[in-house]
PDB file of C-alpha atoms in Angstrom:
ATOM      1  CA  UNK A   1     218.188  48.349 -16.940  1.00 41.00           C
ATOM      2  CA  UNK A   2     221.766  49.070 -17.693  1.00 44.00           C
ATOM      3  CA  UNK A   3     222.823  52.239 -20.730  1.00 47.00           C
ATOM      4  CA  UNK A   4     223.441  50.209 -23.530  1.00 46.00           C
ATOM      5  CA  UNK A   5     227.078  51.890 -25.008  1.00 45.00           C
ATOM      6  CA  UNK A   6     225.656  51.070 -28.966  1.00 42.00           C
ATOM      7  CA  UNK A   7     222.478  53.035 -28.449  1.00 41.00           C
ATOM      8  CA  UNK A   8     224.335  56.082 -26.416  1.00 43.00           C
ATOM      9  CA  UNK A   9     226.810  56.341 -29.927  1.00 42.00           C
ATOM     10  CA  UNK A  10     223.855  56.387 -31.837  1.00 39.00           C
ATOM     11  CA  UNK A  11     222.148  59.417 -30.456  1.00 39.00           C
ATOM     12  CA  UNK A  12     225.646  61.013 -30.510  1.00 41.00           C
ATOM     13  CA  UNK A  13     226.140  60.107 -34.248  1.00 39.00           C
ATOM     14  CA  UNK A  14     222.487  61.139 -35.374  1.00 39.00           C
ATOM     15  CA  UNK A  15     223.155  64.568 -34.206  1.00 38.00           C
ATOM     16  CA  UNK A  16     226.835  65.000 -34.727  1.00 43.00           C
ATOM     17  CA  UNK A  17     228.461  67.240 -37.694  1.00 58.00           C
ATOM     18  CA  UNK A  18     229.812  64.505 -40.573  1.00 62.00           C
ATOM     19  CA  UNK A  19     232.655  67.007 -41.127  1.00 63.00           C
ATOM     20  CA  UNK A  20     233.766  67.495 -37.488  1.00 73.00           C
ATOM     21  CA  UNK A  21     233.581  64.109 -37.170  1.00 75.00           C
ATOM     22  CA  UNK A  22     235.849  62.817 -39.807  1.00 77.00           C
ATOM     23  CA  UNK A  23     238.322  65.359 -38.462  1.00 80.00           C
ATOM     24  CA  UNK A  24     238.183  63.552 -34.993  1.00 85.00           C
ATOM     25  CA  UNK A  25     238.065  60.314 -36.565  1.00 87.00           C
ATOM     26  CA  UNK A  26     241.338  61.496 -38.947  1.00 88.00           C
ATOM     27  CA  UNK A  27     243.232  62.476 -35.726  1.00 92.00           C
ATOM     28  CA  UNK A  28     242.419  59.217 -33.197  1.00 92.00           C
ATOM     29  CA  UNK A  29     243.182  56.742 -36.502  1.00 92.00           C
ATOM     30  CA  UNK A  30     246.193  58.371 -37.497  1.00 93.00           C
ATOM     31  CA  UNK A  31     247.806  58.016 -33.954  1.00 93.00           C
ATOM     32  CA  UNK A  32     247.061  54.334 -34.105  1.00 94.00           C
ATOM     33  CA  UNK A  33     247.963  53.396 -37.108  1.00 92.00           C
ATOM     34  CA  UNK A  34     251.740  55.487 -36.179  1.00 92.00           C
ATOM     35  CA  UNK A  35     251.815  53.197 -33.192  1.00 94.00           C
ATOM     36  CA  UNK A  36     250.558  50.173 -34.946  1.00 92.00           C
ATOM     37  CA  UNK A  37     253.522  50.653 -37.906  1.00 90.00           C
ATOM     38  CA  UNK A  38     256.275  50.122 -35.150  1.00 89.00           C
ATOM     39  CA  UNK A  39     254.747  46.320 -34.485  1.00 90.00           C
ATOM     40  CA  UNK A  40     257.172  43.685 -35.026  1.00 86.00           C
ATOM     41  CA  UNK A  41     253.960  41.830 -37.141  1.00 91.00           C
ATOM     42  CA  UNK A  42     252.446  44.661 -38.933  1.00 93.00           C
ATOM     43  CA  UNK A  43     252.649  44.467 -42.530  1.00 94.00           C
ATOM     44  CA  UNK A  44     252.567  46.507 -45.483  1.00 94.00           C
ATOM     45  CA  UNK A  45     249.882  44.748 -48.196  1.00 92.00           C
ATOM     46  CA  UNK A  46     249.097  45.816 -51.709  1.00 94.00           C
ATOM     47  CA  UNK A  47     245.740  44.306 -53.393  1.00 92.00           C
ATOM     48  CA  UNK A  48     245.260  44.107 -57.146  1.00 89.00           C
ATOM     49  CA  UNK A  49     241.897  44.714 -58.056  1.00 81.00           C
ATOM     50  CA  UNK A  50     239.248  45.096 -58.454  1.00 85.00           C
ATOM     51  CA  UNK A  51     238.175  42.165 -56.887  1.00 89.00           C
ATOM     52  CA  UNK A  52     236.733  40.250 -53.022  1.00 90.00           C
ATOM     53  CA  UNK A  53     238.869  41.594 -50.860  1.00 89.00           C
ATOM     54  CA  UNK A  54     239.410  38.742 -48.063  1.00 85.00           C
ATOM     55  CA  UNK A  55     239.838  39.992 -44.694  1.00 84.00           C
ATOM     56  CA  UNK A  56     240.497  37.953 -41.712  1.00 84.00           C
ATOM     57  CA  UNK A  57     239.287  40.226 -38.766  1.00 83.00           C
ATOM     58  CA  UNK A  58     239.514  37.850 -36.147  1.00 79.00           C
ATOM     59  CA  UNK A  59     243.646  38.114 -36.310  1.00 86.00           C
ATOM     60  CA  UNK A  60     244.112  41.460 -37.728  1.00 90.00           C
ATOM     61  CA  UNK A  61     242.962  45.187 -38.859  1.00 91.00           C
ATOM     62  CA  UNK A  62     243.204  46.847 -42.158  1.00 94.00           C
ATOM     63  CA  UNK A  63     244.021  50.679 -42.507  1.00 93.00           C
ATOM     64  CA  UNK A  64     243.508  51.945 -45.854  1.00 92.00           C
ATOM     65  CA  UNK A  65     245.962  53.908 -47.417  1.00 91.00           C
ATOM     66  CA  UNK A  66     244.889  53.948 -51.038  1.00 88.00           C
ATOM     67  CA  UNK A  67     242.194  52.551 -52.654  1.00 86.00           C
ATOM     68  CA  UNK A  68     238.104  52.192 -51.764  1.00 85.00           C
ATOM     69  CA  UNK A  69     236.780  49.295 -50.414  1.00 88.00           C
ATOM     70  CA  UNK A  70     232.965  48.343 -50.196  1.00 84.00           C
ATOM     71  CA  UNK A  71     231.180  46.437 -47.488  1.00 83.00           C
ATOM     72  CA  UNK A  72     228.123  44.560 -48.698  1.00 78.00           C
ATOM     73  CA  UNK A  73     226.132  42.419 -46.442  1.00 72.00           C
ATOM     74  CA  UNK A  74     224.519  39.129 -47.252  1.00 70.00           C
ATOM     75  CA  UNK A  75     221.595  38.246 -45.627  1.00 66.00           C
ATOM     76  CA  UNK A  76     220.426  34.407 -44.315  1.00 67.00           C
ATOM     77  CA  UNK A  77     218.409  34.694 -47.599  1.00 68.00           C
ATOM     78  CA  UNK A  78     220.770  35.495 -49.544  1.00 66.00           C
ATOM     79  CA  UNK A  79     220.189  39.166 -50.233  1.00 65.00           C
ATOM     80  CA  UNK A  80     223.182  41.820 -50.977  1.00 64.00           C
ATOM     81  CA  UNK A  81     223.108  45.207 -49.160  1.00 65.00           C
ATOM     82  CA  UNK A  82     225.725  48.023 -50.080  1.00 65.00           C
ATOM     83  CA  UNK A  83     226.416  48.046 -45.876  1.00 70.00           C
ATOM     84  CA  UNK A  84     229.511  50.614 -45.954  1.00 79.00           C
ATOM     85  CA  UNK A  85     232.723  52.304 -47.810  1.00 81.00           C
ATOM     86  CA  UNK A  86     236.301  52.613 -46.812  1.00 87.00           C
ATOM     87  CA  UNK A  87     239.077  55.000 -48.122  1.00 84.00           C
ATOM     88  CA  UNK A  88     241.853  56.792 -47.172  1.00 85.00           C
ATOM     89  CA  UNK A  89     242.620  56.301 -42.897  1.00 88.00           C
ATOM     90  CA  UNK A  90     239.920  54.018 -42.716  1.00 89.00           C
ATOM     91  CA  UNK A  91     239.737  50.527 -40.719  1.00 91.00           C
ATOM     92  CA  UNK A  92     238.472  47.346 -41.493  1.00 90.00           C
ATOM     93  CA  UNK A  93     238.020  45.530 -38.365  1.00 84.00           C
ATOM     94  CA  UNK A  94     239.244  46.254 -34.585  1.00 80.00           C
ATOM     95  CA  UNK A  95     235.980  45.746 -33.817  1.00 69.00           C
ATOM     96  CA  UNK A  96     233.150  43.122 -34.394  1.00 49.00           C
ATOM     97  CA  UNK A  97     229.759  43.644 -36.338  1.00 43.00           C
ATOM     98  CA  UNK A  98     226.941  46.204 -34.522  1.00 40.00           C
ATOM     99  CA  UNK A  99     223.783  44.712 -35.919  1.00 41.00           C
ATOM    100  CA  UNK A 100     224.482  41.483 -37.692  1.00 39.00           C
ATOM    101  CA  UNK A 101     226.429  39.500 -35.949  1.00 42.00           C
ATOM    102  CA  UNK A 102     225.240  36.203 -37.748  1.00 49.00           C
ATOM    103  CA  UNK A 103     225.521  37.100 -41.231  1.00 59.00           C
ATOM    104  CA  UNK A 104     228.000  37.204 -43.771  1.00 72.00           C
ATOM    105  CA  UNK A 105     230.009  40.577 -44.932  1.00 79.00           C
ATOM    106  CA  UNK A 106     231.681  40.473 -48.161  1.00 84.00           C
ATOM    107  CA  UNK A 107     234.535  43.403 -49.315  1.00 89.00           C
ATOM    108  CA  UNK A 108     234.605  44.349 -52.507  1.00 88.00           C
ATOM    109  CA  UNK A 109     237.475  46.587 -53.910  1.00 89.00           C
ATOM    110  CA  UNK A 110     236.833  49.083 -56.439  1.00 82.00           C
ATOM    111  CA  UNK A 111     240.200  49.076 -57.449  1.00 83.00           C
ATOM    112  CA  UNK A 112     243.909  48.619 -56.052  1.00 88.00           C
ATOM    113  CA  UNK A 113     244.497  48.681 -52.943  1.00 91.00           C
ATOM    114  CA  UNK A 114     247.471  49.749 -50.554  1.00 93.00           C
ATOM    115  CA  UNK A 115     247.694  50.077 -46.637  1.00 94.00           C
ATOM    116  CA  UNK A 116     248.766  48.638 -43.293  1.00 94.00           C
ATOM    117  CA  UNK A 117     247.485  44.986 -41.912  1.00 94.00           C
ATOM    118  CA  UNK A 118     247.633  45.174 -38.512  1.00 93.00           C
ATOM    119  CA  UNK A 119     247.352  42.421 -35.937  1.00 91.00           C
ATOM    120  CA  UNK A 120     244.930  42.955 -33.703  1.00 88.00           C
ATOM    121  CA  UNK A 121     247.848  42.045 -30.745  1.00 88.00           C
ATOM    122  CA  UNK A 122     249.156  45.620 -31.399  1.00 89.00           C
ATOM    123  CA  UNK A 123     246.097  46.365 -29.197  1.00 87.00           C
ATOM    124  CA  UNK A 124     247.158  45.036 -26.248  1.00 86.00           C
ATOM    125  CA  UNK A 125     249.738  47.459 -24.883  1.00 88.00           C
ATOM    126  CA  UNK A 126     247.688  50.560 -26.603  1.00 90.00           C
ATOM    127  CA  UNK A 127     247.086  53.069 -23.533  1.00 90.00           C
ATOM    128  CA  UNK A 128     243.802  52.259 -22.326  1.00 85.00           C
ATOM    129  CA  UNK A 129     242.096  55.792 -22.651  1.00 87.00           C
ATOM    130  CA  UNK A 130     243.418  55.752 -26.550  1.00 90.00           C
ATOM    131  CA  UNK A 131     242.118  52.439 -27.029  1.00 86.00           C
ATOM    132  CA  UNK A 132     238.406  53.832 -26.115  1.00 83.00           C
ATOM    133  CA  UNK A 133     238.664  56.546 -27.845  1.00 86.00           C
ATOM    134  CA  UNK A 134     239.809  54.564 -31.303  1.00 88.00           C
ATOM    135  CA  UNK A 135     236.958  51.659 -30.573  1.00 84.00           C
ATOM    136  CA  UNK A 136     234.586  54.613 -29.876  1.00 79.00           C
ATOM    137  CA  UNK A 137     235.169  56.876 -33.036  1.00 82.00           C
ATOM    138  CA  UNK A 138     235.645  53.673 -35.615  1.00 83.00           C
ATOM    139  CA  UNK A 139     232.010  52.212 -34.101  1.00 76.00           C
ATOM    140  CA  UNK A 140     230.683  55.414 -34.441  1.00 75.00           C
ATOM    141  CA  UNK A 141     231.790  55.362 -38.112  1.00 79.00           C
ATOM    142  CA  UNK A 142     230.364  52.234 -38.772  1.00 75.00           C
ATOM    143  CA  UNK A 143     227.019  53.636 -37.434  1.00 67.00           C
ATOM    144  CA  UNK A 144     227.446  56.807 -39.315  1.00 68.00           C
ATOM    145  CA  UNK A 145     227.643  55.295 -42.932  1.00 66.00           C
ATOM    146  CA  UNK A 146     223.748  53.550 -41.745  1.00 63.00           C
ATOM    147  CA  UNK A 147     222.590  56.967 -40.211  1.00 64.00           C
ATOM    148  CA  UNK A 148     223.592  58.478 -43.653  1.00 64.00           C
ATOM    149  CA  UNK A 149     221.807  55.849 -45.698  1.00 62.00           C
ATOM    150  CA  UNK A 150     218.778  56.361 -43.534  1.00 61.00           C
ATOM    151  CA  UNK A 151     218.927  59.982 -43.971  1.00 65.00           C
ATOM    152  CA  UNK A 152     219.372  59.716 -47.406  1.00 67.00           C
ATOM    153  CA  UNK A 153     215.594  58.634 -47.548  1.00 66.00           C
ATOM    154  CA  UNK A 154     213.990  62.142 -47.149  1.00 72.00           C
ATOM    155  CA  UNK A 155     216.175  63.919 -49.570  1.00 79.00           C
ATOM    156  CA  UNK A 156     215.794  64.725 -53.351  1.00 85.00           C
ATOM    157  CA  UNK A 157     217.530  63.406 -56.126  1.00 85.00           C
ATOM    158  CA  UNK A 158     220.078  66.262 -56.019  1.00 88.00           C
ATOM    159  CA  UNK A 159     220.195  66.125 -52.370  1.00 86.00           C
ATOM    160  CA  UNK A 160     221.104  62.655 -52.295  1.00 83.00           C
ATOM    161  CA  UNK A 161     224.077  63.190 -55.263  1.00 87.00           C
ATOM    162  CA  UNK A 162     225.577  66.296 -52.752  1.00 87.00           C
ATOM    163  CA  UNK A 163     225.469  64.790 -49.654  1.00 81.00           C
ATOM    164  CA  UNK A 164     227.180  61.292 -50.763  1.00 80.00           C
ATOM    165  CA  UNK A 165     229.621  63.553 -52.581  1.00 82.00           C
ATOM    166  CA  UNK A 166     230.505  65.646 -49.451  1.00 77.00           C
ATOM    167  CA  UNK A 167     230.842  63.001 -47.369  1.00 70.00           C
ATOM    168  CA  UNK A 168     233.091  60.629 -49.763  1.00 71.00           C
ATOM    169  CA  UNK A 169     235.007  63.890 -49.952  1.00 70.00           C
ATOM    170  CA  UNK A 170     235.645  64.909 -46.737  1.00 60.00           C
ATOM    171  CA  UNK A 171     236.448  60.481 -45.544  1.00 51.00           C
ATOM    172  CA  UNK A 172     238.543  60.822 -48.208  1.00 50.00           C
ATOM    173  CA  UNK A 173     240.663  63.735 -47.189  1.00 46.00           C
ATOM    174  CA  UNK A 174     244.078  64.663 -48.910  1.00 43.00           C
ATOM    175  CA  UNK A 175     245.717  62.163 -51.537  1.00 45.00           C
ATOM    176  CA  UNK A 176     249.252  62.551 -50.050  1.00 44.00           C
ATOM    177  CA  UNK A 177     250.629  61.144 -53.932  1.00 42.00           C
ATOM    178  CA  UNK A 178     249.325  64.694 -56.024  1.00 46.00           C
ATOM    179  CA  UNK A 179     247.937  66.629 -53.473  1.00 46.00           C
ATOM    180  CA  UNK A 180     244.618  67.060 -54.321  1.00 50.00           C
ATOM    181  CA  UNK A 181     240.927  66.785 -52.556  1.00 57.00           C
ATOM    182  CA  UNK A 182     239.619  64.960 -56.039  1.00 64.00           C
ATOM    183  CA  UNK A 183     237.440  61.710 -55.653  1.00 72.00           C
ATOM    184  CA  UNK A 184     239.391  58.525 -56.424  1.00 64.00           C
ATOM    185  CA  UNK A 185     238.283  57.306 -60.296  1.00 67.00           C
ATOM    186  CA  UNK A 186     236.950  54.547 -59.532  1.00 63.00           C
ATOM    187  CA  UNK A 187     233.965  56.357 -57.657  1.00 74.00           C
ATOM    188  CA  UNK A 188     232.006  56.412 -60.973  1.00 79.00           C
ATOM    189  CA  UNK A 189     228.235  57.422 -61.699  1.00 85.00           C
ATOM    190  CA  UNK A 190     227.510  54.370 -60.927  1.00 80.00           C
ATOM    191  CA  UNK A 191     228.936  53.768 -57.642  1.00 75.00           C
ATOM    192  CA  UNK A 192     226.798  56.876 -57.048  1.00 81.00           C
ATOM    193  CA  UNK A 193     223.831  55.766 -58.091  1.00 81.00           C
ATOM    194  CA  UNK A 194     224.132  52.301 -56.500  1.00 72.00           C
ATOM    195  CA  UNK A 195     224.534  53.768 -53.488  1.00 71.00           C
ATOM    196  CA  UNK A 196     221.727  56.960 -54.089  1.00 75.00           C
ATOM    197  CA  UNK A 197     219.377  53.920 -55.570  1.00 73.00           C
ATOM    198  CA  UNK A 198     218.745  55.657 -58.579  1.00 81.00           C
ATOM    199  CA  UNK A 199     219.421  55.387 -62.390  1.00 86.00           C
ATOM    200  CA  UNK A 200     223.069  55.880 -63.306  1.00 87.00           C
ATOM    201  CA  UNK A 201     221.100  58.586 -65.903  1.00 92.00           C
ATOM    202  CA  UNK A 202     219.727  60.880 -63.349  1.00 91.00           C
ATOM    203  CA  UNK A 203     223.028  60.718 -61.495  1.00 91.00           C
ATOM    204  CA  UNK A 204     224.753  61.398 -64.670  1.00 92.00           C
ATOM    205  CA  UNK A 205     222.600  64.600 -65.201  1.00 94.00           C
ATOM    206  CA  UNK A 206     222.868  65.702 -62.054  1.00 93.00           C
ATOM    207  CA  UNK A 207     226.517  65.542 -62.017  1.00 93.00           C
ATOM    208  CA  UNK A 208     226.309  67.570 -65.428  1.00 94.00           C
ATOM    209  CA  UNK A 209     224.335  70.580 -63.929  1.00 94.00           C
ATOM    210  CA  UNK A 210     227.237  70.750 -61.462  1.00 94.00           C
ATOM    211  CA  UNK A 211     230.243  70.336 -64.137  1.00 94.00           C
ATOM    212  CA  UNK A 212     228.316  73.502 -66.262  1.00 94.00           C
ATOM    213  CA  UNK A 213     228.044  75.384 -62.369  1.00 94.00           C
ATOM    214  CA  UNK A 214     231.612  74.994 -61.860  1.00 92.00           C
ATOM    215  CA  UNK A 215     231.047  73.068 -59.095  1.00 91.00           C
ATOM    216  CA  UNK A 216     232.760  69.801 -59.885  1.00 90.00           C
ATOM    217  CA  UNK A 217     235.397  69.028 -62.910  1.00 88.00           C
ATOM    218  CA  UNK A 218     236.689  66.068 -63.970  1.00 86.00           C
ATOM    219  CA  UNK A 219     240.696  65.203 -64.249  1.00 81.00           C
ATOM    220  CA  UNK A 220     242.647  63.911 -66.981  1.00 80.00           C
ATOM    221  CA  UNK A 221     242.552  60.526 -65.474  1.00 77.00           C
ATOM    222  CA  UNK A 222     238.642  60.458 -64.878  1.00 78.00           C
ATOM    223  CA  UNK A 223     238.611  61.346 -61.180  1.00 79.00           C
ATOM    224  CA  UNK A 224     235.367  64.009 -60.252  1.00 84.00           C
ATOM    225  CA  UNK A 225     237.388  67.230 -58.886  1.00 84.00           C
ATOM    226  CA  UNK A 226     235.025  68.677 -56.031  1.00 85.00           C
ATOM    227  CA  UNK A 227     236.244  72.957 -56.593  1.00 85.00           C
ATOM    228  CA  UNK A 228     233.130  74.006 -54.305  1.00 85.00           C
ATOM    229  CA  UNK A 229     232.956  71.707 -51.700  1.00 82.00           C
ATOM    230  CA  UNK A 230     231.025  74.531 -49.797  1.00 84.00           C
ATOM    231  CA  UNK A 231     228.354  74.866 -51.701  1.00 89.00           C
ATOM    232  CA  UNK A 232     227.654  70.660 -51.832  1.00 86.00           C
ATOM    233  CA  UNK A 233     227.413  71.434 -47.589  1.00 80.00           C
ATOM    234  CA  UNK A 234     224.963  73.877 -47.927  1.00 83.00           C
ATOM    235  CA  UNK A 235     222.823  72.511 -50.581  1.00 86.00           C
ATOM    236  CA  UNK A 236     222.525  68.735 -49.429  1.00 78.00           C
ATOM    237  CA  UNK A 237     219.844  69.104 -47.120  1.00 67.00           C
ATOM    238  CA  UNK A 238     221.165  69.355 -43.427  1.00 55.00           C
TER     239      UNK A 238
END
């Protein structure tokens, strides 16, 4: 029986540093997305939202500049799953569905959005050992976000709150526009506790032990500051 390639990047993902990886990821989408900018088709897009987000991945890729996206998946029955989140240097599309490939996917976005729509043609004169290495590290990411939710399940309620904190800081990396780690606004308590499943009020309290610890601050504008990312790492769990 032949290695099945899905199965091999989920062992690697299930044991793989979240941190490290984002880095990796960072590096491989970044020198796409400079290649993909020079395409005589590839298109700057702004989306007013919040609102569906329609994306037609069978012609093109979206990399996120600005903004958060969500990726819910609706079942044959009907039934909405919070399936994945995309921020700054992250794609939508390049490659197709892991587990569902009958069902529907639906983006939300959480507020405006701003990035590159790229047709997936760029692909075709992308060196061949880059091209791997970008469908590798974006499938993995895609894998990741399920690995997290599943992991999610043995923590505590605080655990929970720091590890989807540290990673929606660290995918989120620098906001080139002021410079700062802090979490884009619209990732409110409850965003948080949507995606923790738990009452927006235990999220909320959570969030103010860490606001008295000096841990997290809030902005003028609303956004959660993260001023000890360190200490989220070490106290989520893994």
């Amino acid at each position: 029986m032949e290695d099945n390639p899905y199965i091999e990047t989920w062992k690697v993902v299930i044991i793989m540093n979240f941190i490290q990886f984002h880095k990796e990821l960072f590096l491989v989408n970044s020198k796409f997305s400079k290649y993909a900018a020079s395409h005589a088709d590839t298109q700057e897009f702004f989306f007013e939202g919040p609102g569906l987000f329609q994306v037609d991945l069978e012609k093109y890729a979206f990399l996120v500049h600005e903004g958060v996206v969500l990726k819910y998946h609706i079942s044959p029955l009907g039934k909405m799953l919070y399936d994945n989140f995309y921020t700054h240097n992250s794609f939508i599309g390049l490659l197709p569905n892991i587990f569902y490939f009958d069902d529907y996917f639906e983006y939300t976005t959480l507020g405006n959005i701003r990035g590159l729509k790229i047709p997936l043609s760029a692909l075709d004169a992308y060196p061949e050992d880059l091209k791997n290495e970008l469908f590798l590290r974006n499938i993995q990411r895609e894998l990741f976000w399920k690995d997290s939710a599943a992991r999610m399940l043995g923590l505590n309620l605080k655990e929970k709150i720091f590890y989807i904190l540290s990673i929606i800081h660290n995918f989120r990396g620098v906001n080139p526009w002021d410079n700062t780690y802090s979490i884009p606004k619209y990732i409110t308590h409850e965003i948080l506790a949507n995606v923790a499943n738990v009452s927006r009020t235990r999220v909320s309290y959570v969030m103010s032990e860490l606001q008295k610890e000096n841990i997290i601050a809030y902005s003028k504008e609303g956004k959660i500051v993260i001023l000890d990312i360190d200490y989220l790492h070490d106290s989520c769990g893994y």
